[in-house]
PDB file of C-alpha atoms in Angstrom:
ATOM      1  CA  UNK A1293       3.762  16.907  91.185  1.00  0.00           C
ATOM      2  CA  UNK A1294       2.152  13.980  92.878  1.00  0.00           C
ATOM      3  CA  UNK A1295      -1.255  15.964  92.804  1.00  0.00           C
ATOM      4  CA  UNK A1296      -3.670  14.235  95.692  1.00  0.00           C
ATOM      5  CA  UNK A1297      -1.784  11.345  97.986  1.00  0.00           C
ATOM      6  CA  UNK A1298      -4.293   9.404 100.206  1.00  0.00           C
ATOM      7  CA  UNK A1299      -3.080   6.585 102.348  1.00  0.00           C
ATOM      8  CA  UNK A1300      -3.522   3.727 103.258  1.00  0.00           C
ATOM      9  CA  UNK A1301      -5.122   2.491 100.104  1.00  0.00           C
ATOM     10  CA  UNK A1302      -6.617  -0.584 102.386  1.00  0.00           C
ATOM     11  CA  UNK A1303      -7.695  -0.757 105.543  1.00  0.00           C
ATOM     12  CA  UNK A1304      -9.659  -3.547 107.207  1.00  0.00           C
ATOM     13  CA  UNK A1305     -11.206  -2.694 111.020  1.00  0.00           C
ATOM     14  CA  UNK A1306     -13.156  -4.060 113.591  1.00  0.00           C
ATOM     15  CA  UNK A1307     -16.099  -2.368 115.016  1.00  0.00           C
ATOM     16  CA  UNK A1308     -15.412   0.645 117.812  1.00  0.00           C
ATOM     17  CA  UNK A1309     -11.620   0.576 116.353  1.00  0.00           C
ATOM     18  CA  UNK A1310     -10.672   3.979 115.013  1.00  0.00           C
ATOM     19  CA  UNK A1311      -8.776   5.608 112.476  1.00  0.00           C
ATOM     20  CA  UNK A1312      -7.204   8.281 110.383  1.00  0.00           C
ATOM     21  CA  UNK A1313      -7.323   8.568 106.926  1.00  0.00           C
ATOM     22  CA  UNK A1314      -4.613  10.897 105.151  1.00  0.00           C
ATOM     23  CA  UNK A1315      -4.739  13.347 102.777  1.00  0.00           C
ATOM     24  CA  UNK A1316      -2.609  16.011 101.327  1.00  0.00           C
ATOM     25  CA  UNK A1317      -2.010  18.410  98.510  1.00  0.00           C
ATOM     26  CA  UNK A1318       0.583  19.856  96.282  1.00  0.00           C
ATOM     27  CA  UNK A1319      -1.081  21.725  94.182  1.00  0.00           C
ATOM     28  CA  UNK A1320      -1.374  24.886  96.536  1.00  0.00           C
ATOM     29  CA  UNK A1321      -4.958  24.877  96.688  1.00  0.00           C
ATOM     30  CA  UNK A1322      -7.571  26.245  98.842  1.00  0.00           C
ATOM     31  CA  UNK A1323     -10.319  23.710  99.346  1.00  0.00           C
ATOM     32  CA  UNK A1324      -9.943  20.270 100.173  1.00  0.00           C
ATOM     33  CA  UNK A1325     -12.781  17.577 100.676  1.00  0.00           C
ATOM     34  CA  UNK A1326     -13.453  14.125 102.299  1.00  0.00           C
ATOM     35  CA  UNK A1327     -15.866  11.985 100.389  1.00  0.00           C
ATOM     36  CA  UNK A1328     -17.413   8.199 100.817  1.00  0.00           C
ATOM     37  CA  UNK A1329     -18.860   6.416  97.762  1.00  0.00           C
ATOM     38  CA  UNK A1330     -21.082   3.839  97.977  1.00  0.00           C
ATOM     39  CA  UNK A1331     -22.467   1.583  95.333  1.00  0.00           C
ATOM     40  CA  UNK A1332     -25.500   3.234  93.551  1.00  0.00           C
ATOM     41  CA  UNK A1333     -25.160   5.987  95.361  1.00  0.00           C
ATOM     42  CA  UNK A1334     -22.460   8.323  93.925  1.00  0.00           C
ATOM     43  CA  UNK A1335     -20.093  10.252  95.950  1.00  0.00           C
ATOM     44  CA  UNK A1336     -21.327  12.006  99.230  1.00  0.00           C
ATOM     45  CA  UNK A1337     -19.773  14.994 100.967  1.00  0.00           C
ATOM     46  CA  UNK A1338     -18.769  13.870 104.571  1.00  0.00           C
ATOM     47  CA  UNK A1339     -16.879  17.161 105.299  1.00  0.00           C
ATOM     48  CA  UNK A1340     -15.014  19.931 103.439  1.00  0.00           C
ATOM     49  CA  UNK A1341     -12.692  22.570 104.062  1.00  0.00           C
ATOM     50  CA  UNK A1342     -12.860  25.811 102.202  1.00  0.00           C
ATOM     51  CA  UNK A1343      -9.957  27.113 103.355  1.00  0.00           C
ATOM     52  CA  UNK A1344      -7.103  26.953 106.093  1.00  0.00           C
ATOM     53  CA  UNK A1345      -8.301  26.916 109.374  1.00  0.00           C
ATOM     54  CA  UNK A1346     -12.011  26.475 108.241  1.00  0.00           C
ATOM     55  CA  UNK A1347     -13.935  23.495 108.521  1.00  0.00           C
ATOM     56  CA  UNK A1348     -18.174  22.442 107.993  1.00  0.00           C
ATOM     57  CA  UNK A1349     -19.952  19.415 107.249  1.00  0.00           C
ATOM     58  CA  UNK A1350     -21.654  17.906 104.328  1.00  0.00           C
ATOM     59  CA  UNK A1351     -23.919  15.794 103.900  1.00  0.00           C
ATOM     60  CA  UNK A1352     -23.080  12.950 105.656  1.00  0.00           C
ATOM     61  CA  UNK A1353     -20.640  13.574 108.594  1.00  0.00           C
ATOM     62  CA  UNK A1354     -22.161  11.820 111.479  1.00  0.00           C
ATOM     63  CA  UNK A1355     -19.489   9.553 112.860  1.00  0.00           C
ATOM     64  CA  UNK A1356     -16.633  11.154 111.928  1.00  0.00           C
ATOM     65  CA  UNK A1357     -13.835  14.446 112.429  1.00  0.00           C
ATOM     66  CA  UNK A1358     -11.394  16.134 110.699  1.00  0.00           C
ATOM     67  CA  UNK A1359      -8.562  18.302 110.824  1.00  0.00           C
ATOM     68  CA  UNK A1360      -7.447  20.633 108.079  1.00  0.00           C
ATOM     69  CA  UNK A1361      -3.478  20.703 109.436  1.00  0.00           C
ATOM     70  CA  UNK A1362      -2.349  22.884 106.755  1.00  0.00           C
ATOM     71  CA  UNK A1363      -2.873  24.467 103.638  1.00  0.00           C
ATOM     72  CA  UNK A1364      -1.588  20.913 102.286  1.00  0.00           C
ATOM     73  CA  UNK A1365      -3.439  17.990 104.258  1.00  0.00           C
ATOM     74  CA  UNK A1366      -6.774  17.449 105.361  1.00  0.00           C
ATOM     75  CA  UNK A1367      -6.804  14.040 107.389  1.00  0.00           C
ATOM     76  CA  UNK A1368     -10.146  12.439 108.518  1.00  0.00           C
ATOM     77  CA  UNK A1369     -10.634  10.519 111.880  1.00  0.00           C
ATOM     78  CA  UNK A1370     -13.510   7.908 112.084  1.00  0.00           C
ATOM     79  CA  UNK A1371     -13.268   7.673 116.322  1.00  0.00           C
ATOM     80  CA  UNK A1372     -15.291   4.225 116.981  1.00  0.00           C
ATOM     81  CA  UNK A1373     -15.754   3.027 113.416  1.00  0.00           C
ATOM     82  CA  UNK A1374     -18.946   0.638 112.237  1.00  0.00           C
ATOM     83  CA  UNK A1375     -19.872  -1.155 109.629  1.00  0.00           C
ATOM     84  CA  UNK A1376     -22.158   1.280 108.229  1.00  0.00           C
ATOM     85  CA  UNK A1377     -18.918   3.172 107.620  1.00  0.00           C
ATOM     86  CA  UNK A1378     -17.632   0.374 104.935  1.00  0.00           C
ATOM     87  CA  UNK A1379     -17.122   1.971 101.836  1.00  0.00           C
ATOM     88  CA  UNK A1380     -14.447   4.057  99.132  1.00  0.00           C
ATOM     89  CA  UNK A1381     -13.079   7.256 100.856  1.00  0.00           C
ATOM     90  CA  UNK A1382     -11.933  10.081  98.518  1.00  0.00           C
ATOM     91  CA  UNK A1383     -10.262  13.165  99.258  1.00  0.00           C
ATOM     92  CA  UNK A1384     -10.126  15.893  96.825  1.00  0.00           C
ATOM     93  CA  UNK A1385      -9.039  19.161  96.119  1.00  0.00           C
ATOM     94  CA  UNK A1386      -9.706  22.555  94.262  1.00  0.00           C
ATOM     95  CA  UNK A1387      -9.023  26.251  94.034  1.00  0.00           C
ATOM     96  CA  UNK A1388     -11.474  28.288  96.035  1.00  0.00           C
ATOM     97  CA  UNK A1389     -13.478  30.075  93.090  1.00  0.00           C
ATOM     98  CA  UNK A1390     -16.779  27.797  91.441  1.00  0.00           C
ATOM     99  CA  UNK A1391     -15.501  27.224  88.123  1.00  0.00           C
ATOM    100  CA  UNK A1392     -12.470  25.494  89.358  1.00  0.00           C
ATOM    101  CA  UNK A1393     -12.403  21.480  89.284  1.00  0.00           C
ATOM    102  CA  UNK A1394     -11.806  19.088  91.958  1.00  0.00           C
ATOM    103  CA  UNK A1395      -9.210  17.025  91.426  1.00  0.00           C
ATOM    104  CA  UNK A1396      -9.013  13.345  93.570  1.00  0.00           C
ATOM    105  CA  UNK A1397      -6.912  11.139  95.323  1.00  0.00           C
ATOM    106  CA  UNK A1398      -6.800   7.704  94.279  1.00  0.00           C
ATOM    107  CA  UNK A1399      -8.937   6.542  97.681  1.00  0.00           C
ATOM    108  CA  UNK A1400      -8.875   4.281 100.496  1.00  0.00           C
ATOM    109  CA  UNK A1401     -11.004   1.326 100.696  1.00  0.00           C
ATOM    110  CA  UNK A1402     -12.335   0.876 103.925  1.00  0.00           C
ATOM    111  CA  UNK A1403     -14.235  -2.435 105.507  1.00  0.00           C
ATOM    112  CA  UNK A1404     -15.239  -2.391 109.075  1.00  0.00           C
ATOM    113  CA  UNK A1405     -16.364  -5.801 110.266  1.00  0.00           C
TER     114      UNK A1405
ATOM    115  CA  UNK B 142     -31.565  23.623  96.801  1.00  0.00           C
ATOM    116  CA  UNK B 143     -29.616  21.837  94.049  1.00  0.00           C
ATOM    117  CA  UNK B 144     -29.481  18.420  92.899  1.00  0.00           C
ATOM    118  CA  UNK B 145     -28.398  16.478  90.161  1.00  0.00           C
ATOM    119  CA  UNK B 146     -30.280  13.573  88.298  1.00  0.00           C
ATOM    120  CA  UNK B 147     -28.698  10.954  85.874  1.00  0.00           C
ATOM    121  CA  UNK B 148     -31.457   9.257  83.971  1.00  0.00           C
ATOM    122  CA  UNK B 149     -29.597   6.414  83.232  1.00  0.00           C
ATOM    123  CA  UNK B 150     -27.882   3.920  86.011  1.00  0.00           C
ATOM    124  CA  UNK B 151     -26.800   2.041  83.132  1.00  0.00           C
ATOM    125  CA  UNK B 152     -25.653   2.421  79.460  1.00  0.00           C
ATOM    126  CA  UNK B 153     -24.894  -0.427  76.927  1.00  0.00           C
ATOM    127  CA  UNK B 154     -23.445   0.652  73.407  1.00  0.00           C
ATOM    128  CA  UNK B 155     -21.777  -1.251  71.219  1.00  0.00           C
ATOM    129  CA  UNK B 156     -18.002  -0.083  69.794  1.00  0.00           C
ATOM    130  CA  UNK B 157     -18.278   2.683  67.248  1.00  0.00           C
ATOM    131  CA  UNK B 158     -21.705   3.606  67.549  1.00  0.00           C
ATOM    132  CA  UNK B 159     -22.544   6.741  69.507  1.00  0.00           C
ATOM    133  CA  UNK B 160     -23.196   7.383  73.355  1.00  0.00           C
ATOM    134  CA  UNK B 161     -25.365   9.789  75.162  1.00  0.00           C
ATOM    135  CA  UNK B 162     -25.231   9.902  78.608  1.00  0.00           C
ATOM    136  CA  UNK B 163     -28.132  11.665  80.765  1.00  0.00           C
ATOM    137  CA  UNK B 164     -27.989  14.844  83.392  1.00  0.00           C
ATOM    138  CA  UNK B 165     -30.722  16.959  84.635  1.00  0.00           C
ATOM    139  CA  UNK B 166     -30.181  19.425  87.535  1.00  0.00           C
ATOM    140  CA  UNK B 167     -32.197  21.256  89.566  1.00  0.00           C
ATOM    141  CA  UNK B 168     -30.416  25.067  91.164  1.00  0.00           C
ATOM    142  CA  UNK B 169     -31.982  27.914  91.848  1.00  0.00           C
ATOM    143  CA  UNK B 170     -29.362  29.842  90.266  1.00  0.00           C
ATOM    144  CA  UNK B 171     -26.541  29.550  87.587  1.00  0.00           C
ATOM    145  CA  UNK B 172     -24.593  26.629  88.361  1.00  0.00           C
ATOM    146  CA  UNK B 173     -21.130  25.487  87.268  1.00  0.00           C
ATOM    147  CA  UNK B 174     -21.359  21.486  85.947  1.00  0.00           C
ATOM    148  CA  UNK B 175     -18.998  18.647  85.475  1.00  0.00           C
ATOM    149  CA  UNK B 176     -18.850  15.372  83.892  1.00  0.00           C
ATOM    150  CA  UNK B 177     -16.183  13.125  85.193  1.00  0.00           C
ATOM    151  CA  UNK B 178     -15.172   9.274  84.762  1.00  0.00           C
ATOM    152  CA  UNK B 179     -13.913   6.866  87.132  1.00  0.00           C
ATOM    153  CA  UNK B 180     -12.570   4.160  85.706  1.00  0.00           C
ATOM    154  CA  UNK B 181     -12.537   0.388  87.702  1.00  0.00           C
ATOM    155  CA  UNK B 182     -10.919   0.690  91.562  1.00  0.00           C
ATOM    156  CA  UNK B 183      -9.526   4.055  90.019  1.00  0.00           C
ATOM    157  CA  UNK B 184     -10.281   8.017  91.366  1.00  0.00           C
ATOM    158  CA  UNK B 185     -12.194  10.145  89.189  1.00  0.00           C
ATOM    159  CA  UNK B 186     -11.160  12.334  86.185  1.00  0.00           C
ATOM    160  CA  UNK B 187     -12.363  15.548  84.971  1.00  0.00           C
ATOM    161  CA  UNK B 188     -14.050  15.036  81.479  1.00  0.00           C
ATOM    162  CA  UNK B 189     -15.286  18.593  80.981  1.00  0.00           C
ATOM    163  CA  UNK B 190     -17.310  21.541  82.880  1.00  0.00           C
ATOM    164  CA  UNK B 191     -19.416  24.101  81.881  1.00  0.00           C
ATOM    165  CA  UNK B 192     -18.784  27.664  83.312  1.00  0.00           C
ATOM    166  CA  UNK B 193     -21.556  30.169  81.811  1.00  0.00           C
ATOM    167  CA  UNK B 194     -19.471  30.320  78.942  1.00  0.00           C
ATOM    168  CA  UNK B 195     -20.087  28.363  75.445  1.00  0.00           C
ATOM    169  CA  UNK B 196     -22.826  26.191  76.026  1.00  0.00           C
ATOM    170  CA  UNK B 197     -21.307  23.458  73.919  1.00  0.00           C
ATOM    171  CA  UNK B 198     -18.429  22.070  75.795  1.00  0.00           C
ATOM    172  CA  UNK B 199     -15.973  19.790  74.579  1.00  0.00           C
ATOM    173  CA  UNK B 200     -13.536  17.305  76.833  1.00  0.00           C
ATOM    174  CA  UNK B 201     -11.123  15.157  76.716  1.00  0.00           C
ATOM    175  CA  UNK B 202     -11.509  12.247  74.827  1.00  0.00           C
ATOM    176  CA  UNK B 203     -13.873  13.113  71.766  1.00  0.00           C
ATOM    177  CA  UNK B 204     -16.941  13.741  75.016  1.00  0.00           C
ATOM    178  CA  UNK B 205     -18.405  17.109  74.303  1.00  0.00           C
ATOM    179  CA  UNK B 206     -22.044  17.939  76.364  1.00  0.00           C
ATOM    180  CA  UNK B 207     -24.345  20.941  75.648  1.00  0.00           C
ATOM    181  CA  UNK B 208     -25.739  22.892  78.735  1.00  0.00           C
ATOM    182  CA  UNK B 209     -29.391  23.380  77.993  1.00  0.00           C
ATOM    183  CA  UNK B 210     -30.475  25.935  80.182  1.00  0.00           C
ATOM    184  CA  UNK B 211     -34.430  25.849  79.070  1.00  0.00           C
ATOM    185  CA  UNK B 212     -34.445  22.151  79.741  1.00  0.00           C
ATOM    186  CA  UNK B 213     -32.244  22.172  83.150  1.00  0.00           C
ATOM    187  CA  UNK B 214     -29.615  19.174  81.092  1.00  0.00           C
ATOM    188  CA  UNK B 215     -26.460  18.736  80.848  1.00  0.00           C
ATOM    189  CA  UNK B 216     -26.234  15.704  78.564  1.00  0.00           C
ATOM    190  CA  UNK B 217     -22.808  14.092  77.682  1.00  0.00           C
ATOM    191  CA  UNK B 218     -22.419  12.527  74.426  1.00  0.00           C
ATOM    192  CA  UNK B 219     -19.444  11.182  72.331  1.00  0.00           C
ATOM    193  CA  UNK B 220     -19.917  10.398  68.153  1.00  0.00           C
ATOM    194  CA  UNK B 221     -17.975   6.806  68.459  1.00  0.00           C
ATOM    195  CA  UNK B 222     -17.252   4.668  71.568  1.00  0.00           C
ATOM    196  CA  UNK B 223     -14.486   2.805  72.285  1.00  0.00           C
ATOM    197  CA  UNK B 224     -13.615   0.104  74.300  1.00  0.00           C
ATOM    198  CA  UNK B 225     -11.487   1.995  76.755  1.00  0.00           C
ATOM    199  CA  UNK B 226     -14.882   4.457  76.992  1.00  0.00           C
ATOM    200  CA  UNK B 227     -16.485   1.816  79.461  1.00  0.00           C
ATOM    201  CA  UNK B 228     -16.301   3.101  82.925  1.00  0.00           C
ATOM    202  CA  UNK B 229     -18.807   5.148  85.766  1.00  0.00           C
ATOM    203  CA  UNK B 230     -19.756   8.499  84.990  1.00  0.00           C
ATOM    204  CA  UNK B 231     -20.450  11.414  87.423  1.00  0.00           C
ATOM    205  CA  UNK B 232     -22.762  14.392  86.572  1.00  0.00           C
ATOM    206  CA  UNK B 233     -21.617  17.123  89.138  1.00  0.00           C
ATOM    207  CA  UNK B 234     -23.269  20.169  90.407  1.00  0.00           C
ATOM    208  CA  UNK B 235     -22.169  23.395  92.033  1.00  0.00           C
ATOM    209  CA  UNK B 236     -24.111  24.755  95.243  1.00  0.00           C
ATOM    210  CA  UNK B 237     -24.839  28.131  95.177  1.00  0.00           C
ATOM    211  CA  UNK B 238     -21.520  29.703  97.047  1.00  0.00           C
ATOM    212  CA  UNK B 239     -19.418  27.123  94.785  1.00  0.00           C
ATOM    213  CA  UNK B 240     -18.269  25.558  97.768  1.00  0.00           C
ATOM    214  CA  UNK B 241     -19.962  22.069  97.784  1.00  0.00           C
ATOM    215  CA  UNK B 242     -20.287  19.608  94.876  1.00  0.00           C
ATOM    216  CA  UNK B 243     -22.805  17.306  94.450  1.00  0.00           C
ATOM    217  CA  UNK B 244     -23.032  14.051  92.430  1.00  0.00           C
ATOM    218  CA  UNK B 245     -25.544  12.169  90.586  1.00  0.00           C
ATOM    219  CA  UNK B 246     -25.899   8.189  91.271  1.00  0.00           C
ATOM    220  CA  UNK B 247     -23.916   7.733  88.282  1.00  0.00           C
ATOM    221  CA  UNK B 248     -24.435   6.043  84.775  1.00  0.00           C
ATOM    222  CA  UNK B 249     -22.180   2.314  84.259  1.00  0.00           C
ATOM    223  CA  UNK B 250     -21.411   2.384  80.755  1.00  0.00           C
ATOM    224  CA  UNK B 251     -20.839  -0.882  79.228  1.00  0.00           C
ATOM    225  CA  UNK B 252     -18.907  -1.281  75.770  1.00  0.00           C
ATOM    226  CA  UNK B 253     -19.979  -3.932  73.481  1.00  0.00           C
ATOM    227  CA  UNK B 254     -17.048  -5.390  71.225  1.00  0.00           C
TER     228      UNK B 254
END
């Protein structure tokens, strides 16, 4: 099992490009999540899914979208990116009950310039 | 609403002598928690998580951490350290449906040959 797959690893952008950032799963689980880490900050829910067809934001979603295409991938779009938006992107997933981990992709490192 | 508090942004111990690692949350309710590590431009691994079962938990690793209801901690300790102990670690909290996660800042722990 390759557990969470994120790609690309790197991506460099200019200001009002956009972008989609992959995820998927093959663990068959429920809920998948989109995070952005930021020095001193920890890691900071953009969006989540808590199951198919369900979507709702986190904490910090202004600025982007997502789309939970199947039970296996969960792809985020940053539509006119910015330099605020510079930072590690991590998607994750998990069964659907509270005592169940995450478990993370290996991110994508995103600079906007 | 819940939130998670890691006393320490950064820990320096030197190899063999013990580390303690701090977490305080704050939940109106019975929370699940999680310790995990993220090693340099690597994801993050699960170290251990408390359920509302023992309140001593042991991980991977030789970490073990002691849910403390009374004092709202979650500390994360290990007898020895070793060298390949030096990475970020993440105190994690539940939300109340078990949906969302939230993360402390994060403590840098530094190994000292």
């Amino acid at each position: 099992n390759a557990g969470v797959t994120q790609t690309p690893k790197f991506q460099v952008l200019k200001t009002g490009q956009s972008m989609t950032l992959q995820c998927a799963q093959d663990m068959n689980h429920n809920s998948m999540y989109w995070y952005r880490q930021d020095p001193g900050m920890g890691l900071r829910l953009i969006y989540y899914s808590a199951s198919e067809g369900t979507t709702d934001k986190g904490e910090v979603p202004n600025g982007y979208n997502v789309s939970r295409l199947n039970k296996r991938e969960f792809s985020l779009r940053l539509e006119s990116a910015a330099p605020s938006q510079t930072s590690v992107y991590f998607c994750a997933s998990r069964m659907v009950y509270s005592t169940y981990e995450q478990y993370f992709g290996p991110g994508t490192r995103l600079t906007v310039t | 609403a819940q939130s998670v508090t890691q006393l320490d942004s950064h820990v320096s111990v030197s190899e063999g002598t013990p580390v303690l690692l701090r977490c305080n949350y704050s939940s109106s309710y019975s929370p699940s928690l999680f310790w995990y590590v993220q090693h340099p431009n690597k994801g993050l691994q699960l170290l251990l998580k408390y359920t509302s079962a023992a309140t001593l938990v042991k991980g991977i690793n030789g970490f073990e951490a002691e849910f403390k209801k009374s004092e709202t901690s979650f500390h994360l300790t290990k007898p020895s350290a070793h060298m390949s102990d030096a990475a970020e670690y993440f105190c994690v909290v539940t939300s109340n449906t078990g949906n969302q996660f939230y993360f402390g800042t994060g403590t840098s722990l530094t190994v000292i040959p």
